[in-house]
Short mmCIF file of C-alpha atoms in Angstrom, two decimals:
data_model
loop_
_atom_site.label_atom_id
_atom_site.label_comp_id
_atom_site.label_asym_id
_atom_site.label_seq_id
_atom_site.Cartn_x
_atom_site.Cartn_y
_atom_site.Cartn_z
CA UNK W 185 89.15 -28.08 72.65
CA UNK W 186 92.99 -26.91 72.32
CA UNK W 187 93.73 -24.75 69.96
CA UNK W 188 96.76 -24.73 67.53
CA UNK W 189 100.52 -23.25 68.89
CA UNK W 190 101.37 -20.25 66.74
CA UNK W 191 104.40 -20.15 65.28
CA UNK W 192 106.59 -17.12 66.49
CA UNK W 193 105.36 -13.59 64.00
CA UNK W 194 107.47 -10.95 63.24
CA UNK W 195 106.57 -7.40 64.52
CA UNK W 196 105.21 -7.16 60.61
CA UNK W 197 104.55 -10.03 58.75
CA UNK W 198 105.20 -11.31 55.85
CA UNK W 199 101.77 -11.63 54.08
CA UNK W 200 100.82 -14.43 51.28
CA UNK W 201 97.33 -15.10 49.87
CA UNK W 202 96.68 -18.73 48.95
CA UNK W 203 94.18 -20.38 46.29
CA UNK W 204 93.52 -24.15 46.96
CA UNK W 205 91.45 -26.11 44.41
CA UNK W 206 89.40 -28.58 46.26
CA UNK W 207 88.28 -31.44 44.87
CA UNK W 208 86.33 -34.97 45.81
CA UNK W 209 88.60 -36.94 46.31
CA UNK W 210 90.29 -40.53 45.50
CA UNK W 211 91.41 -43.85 47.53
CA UNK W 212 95.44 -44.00 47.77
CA UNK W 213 95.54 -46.97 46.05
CA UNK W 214 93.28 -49.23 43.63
CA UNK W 215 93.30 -51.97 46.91
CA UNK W 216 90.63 -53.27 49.07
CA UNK W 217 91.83 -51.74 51.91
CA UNK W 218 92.59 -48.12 50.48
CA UNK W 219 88.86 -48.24 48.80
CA UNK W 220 87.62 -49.23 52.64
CA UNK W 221 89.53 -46.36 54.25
CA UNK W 222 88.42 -43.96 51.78
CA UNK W 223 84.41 -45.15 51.25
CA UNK W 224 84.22 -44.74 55.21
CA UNK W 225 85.74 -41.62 54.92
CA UNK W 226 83.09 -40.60 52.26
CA UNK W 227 80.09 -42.38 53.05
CA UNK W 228 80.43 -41.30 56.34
CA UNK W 229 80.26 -37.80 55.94
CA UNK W 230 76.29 -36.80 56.70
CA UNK W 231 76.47 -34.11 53.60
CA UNK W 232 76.35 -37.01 51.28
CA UNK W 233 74.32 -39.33 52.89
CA UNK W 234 71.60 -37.80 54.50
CA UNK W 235 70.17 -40.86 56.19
CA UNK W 236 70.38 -40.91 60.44
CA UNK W 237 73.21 -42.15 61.78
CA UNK W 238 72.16 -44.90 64.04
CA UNK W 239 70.16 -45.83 60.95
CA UNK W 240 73.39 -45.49 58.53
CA UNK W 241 76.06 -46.74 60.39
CA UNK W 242 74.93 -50.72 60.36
CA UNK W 243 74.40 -50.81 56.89
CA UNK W 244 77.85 -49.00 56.10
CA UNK W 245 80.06 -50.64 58.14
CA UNK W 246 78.19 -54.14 58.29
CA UNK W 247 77.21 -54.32 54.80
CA UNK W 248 78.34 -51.77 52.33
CA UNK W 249 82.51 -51.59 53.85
CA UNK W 250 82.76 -55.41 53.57
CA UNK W 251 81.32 -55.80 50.02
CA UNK W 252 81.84 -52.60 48.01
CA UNK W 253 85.70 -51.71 48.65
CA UNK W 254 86.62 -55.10 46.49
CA UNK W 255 84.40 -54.18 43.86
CA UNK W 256 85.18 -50.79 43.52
CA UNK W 257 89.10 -51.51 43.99
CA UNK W 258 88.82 -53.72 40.15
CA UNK W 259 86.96 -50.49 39.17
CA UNK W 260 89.67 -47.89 40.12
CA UNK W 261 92.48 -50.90 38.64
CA UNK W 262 90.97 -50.65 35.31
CA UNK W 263 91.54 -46.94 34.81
CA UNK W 264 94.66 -46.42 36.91
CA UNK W 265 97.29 -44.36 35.86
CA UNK W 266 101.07 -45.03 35.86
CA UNK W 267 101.26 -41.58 38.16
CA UNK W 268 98.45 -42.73 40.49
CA UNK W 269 94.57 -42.10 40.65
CA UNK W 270 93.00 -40.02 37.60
CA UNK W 271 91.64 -37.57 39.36
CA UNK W 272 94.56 -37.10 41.66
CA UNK W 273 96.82 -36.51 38.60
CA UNK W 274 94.67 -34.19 36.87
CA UNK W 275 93.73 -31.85 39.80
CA UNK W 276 97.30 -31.35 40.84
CA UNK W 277 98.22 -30.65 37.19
CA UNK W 278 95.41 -27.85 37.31
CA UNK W 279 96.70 -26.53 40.52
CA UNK W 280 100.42 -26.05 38.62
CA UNK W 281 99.44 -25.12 35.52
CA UNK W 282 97.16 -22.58 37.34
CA UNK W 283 99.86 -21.17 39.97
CA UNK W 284 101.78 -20.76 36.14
CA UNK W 285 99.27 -18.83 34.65
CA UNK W 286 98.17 -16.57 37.44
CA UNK W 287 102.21 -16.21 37.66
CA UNK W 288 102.51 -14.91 33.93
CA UNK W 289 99.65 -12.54 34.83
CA UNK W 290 101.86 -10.85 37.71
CA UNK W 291 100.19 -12.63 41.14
CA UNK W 292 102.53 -13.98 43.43
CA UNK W 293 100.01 -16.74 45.00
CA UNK W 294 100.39 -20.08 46.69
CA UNK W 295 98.21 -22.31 44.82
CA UNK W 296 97.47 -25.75 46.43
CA UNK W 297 95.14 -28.75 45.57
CA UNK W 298 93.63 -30.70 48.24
CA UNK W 299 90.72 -33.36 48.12
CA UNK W 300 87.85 -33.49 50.29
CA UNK W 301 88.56 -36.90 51.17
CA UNK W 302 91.46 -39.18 51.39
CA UNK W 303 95.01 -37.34 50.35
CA UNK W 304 96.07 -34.33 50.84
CA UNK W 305 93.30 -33.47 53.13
CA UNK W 306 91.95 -29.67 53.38
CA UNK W 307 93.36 -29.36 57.05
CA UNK W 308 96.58 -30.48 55.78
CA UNK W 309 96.71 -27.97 53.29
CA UNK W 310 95.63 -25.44 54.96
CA UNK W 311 97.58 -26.13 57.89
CA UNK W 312 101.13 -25.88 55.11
CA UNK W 313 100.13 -22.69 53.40
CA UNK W 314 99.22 -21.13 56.57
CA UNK W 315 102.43 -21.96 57.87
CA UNK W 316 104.13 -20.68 54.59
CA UNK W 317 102.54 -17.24 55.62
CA UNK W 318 99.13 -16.90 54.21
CA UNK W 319 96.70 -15.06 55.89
CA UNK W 320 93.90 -14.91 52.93
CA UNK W 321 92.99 -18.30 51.80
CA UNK W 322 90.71 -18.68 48.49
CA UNK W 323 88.84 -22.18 48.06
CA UNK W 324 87.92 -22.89 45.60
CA UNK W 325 86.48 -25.62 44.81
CA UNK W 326 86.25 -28.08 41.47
CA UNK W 327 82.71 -28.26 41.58
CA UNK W 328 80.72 -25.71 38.93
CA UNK W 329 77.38 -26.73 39.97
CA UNK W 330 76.73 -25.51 43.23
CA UNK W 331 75.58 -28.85 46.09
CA UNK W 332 75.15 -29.14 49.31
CA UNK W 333 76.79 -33.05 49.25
CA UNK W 334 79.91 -31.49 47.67
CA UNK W 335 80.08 -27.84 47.77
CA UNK W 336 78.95 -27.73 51.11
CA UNK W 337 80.89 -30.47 52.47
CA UNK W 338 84.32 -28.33 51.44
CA UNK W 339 82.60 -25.44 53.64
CA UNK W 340 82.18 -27.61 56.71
CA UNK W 341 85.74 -29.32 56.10
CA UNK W 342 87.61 -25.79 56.49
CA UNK W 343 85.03 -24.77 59.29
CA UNK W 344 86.20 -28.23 61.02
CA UNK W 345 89.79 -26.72 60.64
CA UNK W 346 89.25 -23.48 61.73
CA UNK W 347 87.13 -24.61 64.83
CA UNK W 348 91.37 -25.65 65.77
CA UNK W 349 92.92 -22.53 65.11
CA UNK W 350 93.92 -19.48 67.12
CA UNK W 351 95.29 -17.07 64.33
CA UNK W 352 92.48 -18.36 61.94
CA UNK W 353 93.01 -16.79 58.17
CA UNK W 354 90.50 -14.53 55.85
CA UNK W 355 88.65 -16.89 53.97
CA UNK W 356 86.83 -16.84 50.91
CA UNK W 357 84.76 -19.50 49.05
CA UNK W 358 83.97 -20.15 45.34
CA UNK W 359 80.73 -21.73 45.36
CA UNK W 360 79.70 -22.11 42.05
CA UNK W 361 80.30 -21.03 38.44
CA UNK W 362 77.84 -23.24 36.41
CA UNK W 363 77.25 -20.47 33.97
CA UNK W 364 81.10 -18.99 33.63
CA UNK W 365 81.98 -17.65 30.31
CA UNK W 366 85.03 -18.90 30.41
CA UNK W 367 83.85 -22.05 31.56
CA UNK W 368 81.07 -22.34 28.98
CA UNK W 369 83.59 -21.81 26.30
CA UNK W 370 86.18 -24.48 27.10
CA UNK W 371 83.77 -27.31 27.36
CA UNK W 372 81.89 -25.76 23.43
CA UNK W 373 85.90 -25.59 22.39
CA UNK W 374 86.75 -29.29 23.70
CA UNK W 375 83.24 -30.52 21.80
CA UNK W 376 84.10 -28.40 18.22
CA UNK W 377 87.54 -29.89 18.96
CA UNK W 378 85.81 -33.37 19.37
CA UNK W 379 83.54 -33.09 16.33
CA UNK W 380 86.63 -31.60 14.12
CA UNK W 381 88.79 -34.69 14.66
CA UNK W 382 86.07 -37.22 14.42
CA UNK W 383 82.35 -36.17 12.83
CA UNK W 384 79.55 -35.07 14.89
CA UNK W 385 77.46 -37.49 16.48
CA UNK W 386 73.75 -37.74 16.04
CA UNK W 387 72.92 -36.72 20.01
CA UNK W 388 75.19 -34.95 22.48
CA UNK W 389 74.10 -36.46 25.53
CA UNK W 390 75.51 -34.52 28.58
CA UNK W 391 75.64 -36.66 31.71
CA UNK W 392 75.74 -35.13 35.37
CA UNK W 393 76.47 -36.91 38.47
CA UNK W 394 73.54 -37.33 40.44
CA UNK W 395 71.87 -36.89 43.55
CA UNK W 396 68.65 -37.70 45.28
CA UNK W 397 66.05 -36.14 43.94
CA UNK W 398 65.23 -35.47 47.94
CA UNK W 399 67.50 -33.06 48.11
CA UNK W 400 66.35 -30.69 44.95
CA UNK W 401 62.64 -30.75 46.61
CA UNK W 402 64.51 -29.37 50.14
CA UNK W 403 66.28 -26.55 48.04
CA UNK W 404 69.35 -27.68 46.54
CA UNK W 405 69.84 -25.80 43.51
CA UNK W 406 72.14 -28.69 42.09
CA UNK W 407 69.82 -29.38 39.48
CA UNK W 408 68.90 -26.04 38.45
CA UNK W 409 72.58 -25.11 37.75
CA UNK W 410 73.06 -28.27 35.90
CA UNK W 411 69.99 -27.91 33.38
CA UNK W 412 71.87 -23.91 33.45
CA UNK W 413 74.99 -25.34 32.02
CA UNK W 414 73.41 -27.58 29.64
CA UNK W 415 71.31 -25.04 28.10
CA UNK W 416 74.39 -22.30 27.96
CA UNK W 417 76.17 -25.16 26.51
CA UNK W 418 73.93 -26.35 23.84
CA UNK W 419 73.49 -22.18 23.23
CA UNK W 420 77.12 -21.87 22.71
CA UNK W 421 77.38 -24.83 20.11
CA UNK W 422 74.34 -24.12 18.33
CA UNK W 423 72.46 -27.07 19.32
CA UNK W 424 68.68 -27.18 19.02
CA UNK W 425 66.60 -29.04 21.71
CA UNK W 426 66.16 -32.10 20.10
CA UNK W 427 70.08 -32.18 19.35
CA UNK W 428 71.14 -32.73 22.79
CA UNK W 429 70.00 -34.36 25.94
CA UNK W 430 70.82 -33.94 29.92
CA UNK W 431 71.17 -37.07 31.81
CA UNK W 432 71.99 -37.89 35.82
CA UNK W 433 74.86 -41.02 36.89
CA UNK W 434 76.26 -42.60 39.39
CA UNK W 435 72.56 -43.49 41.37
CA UNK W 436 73.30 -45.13 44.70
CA UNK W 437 70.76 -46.69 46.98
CA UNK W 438 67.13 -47.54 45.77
CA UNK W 439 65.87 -43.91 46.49
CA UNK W 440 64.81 -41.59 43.27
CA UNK W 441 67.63 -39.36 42.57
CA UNK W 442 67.71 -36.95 39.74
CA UNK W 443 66.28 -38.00 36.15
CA UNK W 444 66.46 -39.41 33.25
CA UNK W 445 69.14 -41.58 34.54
CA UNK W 446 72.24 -41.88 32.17
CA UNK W 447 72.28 -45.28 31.10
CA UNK W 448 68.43 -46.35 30.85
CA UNK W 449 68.65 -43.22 28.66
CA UNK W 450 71.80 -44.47 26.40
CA UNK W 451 69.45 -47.62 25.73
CA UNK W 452 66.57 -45.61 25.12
CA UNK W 453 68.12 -43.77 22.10
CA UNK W 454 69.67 -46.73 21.11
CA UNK W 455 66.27 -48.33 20.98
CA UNK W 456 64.92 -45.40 19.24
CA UNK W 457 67.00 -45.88 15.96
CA UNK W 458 70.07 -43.65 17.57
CA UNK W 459 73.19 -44.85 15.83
CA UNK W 460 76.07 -42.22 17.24
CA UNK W 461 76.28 -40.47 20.41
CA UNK W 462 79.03 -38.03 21.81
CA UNK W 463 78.59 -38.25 25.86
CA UNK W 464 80.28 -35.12 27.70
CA UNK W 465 80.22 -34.49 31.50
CA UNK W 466 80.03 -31.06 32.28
CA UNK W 467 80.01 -31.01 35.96
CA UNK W 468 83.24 -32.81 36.30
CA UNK W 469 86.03 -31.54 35.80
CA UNK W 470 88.93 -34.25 35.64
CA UNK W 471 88.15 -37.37 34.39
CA UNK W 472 88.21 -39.97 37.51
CA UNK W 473 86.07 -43.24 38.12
CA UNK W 474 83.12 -41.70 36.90
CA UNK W 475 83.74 -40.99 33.60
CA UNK W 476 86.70 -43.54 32.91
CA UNK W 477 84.92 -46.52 33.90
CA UNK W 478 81.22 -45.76 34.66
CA UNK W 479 81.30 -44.22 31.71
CA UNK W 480 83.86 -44.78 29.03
CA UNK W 481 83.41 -48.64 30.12
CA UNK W 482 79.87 -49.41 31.46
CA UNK W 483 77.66 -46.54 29.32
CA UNK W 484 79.21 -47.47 26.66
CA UNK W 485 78.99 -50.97 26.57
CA UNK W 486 75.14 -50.56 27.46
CA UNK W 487 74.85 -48.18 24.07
CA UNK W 488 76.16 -50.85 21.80
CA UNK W 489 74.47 -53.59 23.32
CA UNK W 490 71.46 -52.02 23.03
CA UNK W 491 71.51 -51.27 19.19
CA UNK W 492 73.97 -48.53 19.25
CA UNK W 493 76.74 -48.45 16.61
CA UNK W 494 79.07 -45.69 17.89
CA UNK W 495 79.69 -44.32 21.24
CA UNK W 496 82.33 -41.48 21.90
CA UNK W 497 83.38 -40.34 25.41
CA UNK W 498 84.47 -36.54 25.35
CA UNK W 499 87.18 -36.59 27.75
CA UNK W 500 86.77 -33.50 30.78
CA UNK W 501 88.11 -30.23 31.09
CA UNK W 502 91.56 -31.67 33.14
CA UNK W 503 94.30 -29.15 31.92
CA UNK W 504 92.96 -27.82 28.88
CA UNK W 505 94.97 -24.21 28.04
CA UNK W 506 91.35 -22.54 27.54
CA UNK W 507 89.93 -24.49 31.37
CA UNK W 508 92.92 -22.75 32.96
CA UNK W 509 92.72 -19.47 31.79
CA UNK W 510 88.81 -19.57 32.37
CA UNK W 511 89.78 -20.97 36.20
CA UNK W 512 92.53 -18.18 36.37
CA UNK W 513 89.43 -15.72 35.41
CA UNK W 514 86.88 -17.07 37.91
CA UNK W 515 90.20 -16.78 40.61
CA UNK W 516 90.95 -13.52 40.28
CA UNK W 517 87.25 -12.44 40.27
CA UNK W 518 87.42 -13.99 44.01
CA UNK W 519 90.73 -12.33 44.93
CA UNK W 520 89.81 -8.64 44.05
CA UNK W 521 90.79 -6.64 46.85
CA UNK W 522 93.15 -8.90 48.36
CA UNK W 523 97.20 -8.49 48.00
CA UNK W 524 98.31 -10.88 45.34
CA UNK W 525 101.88 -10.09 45.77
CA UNK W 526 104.25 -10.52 48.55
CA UNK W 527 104.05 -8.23 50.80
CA UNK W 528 107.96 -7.27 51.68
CA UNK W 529 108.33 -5.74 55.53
CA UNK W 530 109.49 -2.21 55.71
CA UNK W 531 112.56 -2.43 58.24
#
């Protein structure tokens, strides 16, 4: 396999360290085809779908890629911004507001965003601060809860860049920070907030994407840093047990992912004489399809259908002043012992 051309080096570099926030990812556009590129892109990675290949590959490309992109496309059209995908917008409004604050703080950093699939892809981003002069890269991604179909799947993505590089930089990975302070505190603030401006609910229900429940019985500690958040959560707002309750989206497939699914559970309460919920979701951390639509729309409708009388969606972290400071926080934690300045040549 070649390996990358270096660019010409001075006798003593210039050195930069670089923080990129990694996220998911998005289609382009809310189209057919941009939902077909992207799906294959993301459904074809063998972190999140664990199922053999020459088993996989029929069903995704003969089935799934010819049905779902249409349906999905309507999806993303409904909650489409004028600026372009949700979470596309929010995560590169993190990345500036946190190159900002880490600025005001005194560190000179490059801070990029880049999305695990679709645009701009890790290798591309690495590939530009690299050749802006970085030799330390931080990722970190915009996942609290630790997985091996997300977390993971970052690691493997920079491995698959690195596997093409000669001069290959540090590198350093945030892997989780379910149980952050800072973290912690800005999803109790954005709830208080919630509650101040419109009552208090009679559940908090805190939904979680899921995952196969396969995958916590092979040693995925996914859903042992999700029931961690919920519980430091509930802790920090004063909720008692029977006050909240942790739910799993987003099921795909027939298999038995993580339980009690979200929106059997909505109908549940409802059922049970439940008349108010306030639905957060913790483990993501812009709003995107999952919490816009699956949520916002679907969960909700499902609620009131089912008895409910009033259903409010607690919007996600996205640029919050207290979620960047917190992300500054778990940064800088990463970066100790690094040079967080630019380092000037002596001539």
């Amino acid at each position: 396999m070649p390996f990358a051309t270096e660019p010409p080096r001075p006798h003593v570099p210039a050195e930069r360290t670089a923080v990129i926030l990694c996220n998911l990812g998005t289609p382009d556009e809310p189209t057919p085809a941009a939902l077909r590129r992207y799906l294959a892109e993301f459904l074809g990675d063998p972190r999140v779908v664990e199922i053999p290949r020459l088993l996989w590959w029929p069903i995704l490309h003969g089935v799934i890629l010819r049905v779902r992109p249409a349906k999905s496309a309507a999806k993303y059209r409904s909650i489409w911004m004028p600026e372009g995908s949700p979470l596309k917008v929010w995560t590169e409004r993190q990345a500036k507001r946190l190159l900002g604050h880490l600025g005001e703080r005194g560190h000179a950093l490059l801070v990029r965003y880049a999305m695990r699939y679709g645009t701009p892809s890790i290798a591309t981003v690495l590939d530009e601060v690299k050749a802006q002069g970085a030799t330390r890269v931080l990722v970190l991604s915009a996942y609290p809860q630790y997985s091996g179909t997300t977390t993971a799947s970052v690691i493997d993505a920079v491995s698959d860049w690195s596997a093409t590089q000669r001069a290959v930089p540090e590198l350093r990975f945030v892997n989780s920070y379910h149980d952050d302070p800072g973290y912690i505190d800005a999803l109790a603030r954005s709830v208080r907030q919630h509650w101040q401006a419109n009552g208090r609910a009679d559940k908090l229900v805190m939904s979680f994407h899921g995952v196969p429940e396969r995958t916590r019985t092979l040693g995925d500690p996914y859903h042992d840093e999700c029931q961690a958040t919920g519980r430091a959560l509930a802790q920090a707002l004063g909720l008692s047990a029977d006050q909240f309750l942790l739910t799993f989206q987003s099921r795909f497939g027939k298999a038995k992912w993580l339980e009690p699914y979200t929106e059997p559970s909505l109908i549940q309460l409802a059922g049970q004489g439940v008349k108010s919920v306030d639905l957060i979701c913790p483990g993501f951390t812009s709003d995107c399809i999952e919490t816009l639509e699956e949520i916002d729309m679907e969960a909700r409708a499902a609620f009131l259908k089912a008895g409910g009388e009033r259903f409010a969606y607690i919007p996600c972290l996205n640029d919050r002043e207290e979620w960047i400071r917190a992300l500054g926080d778990i940064a800088l934690r990463h970066l100790q012992g690094w040079p967080t300045r630019v380092q000037v040549p002596v001539s």
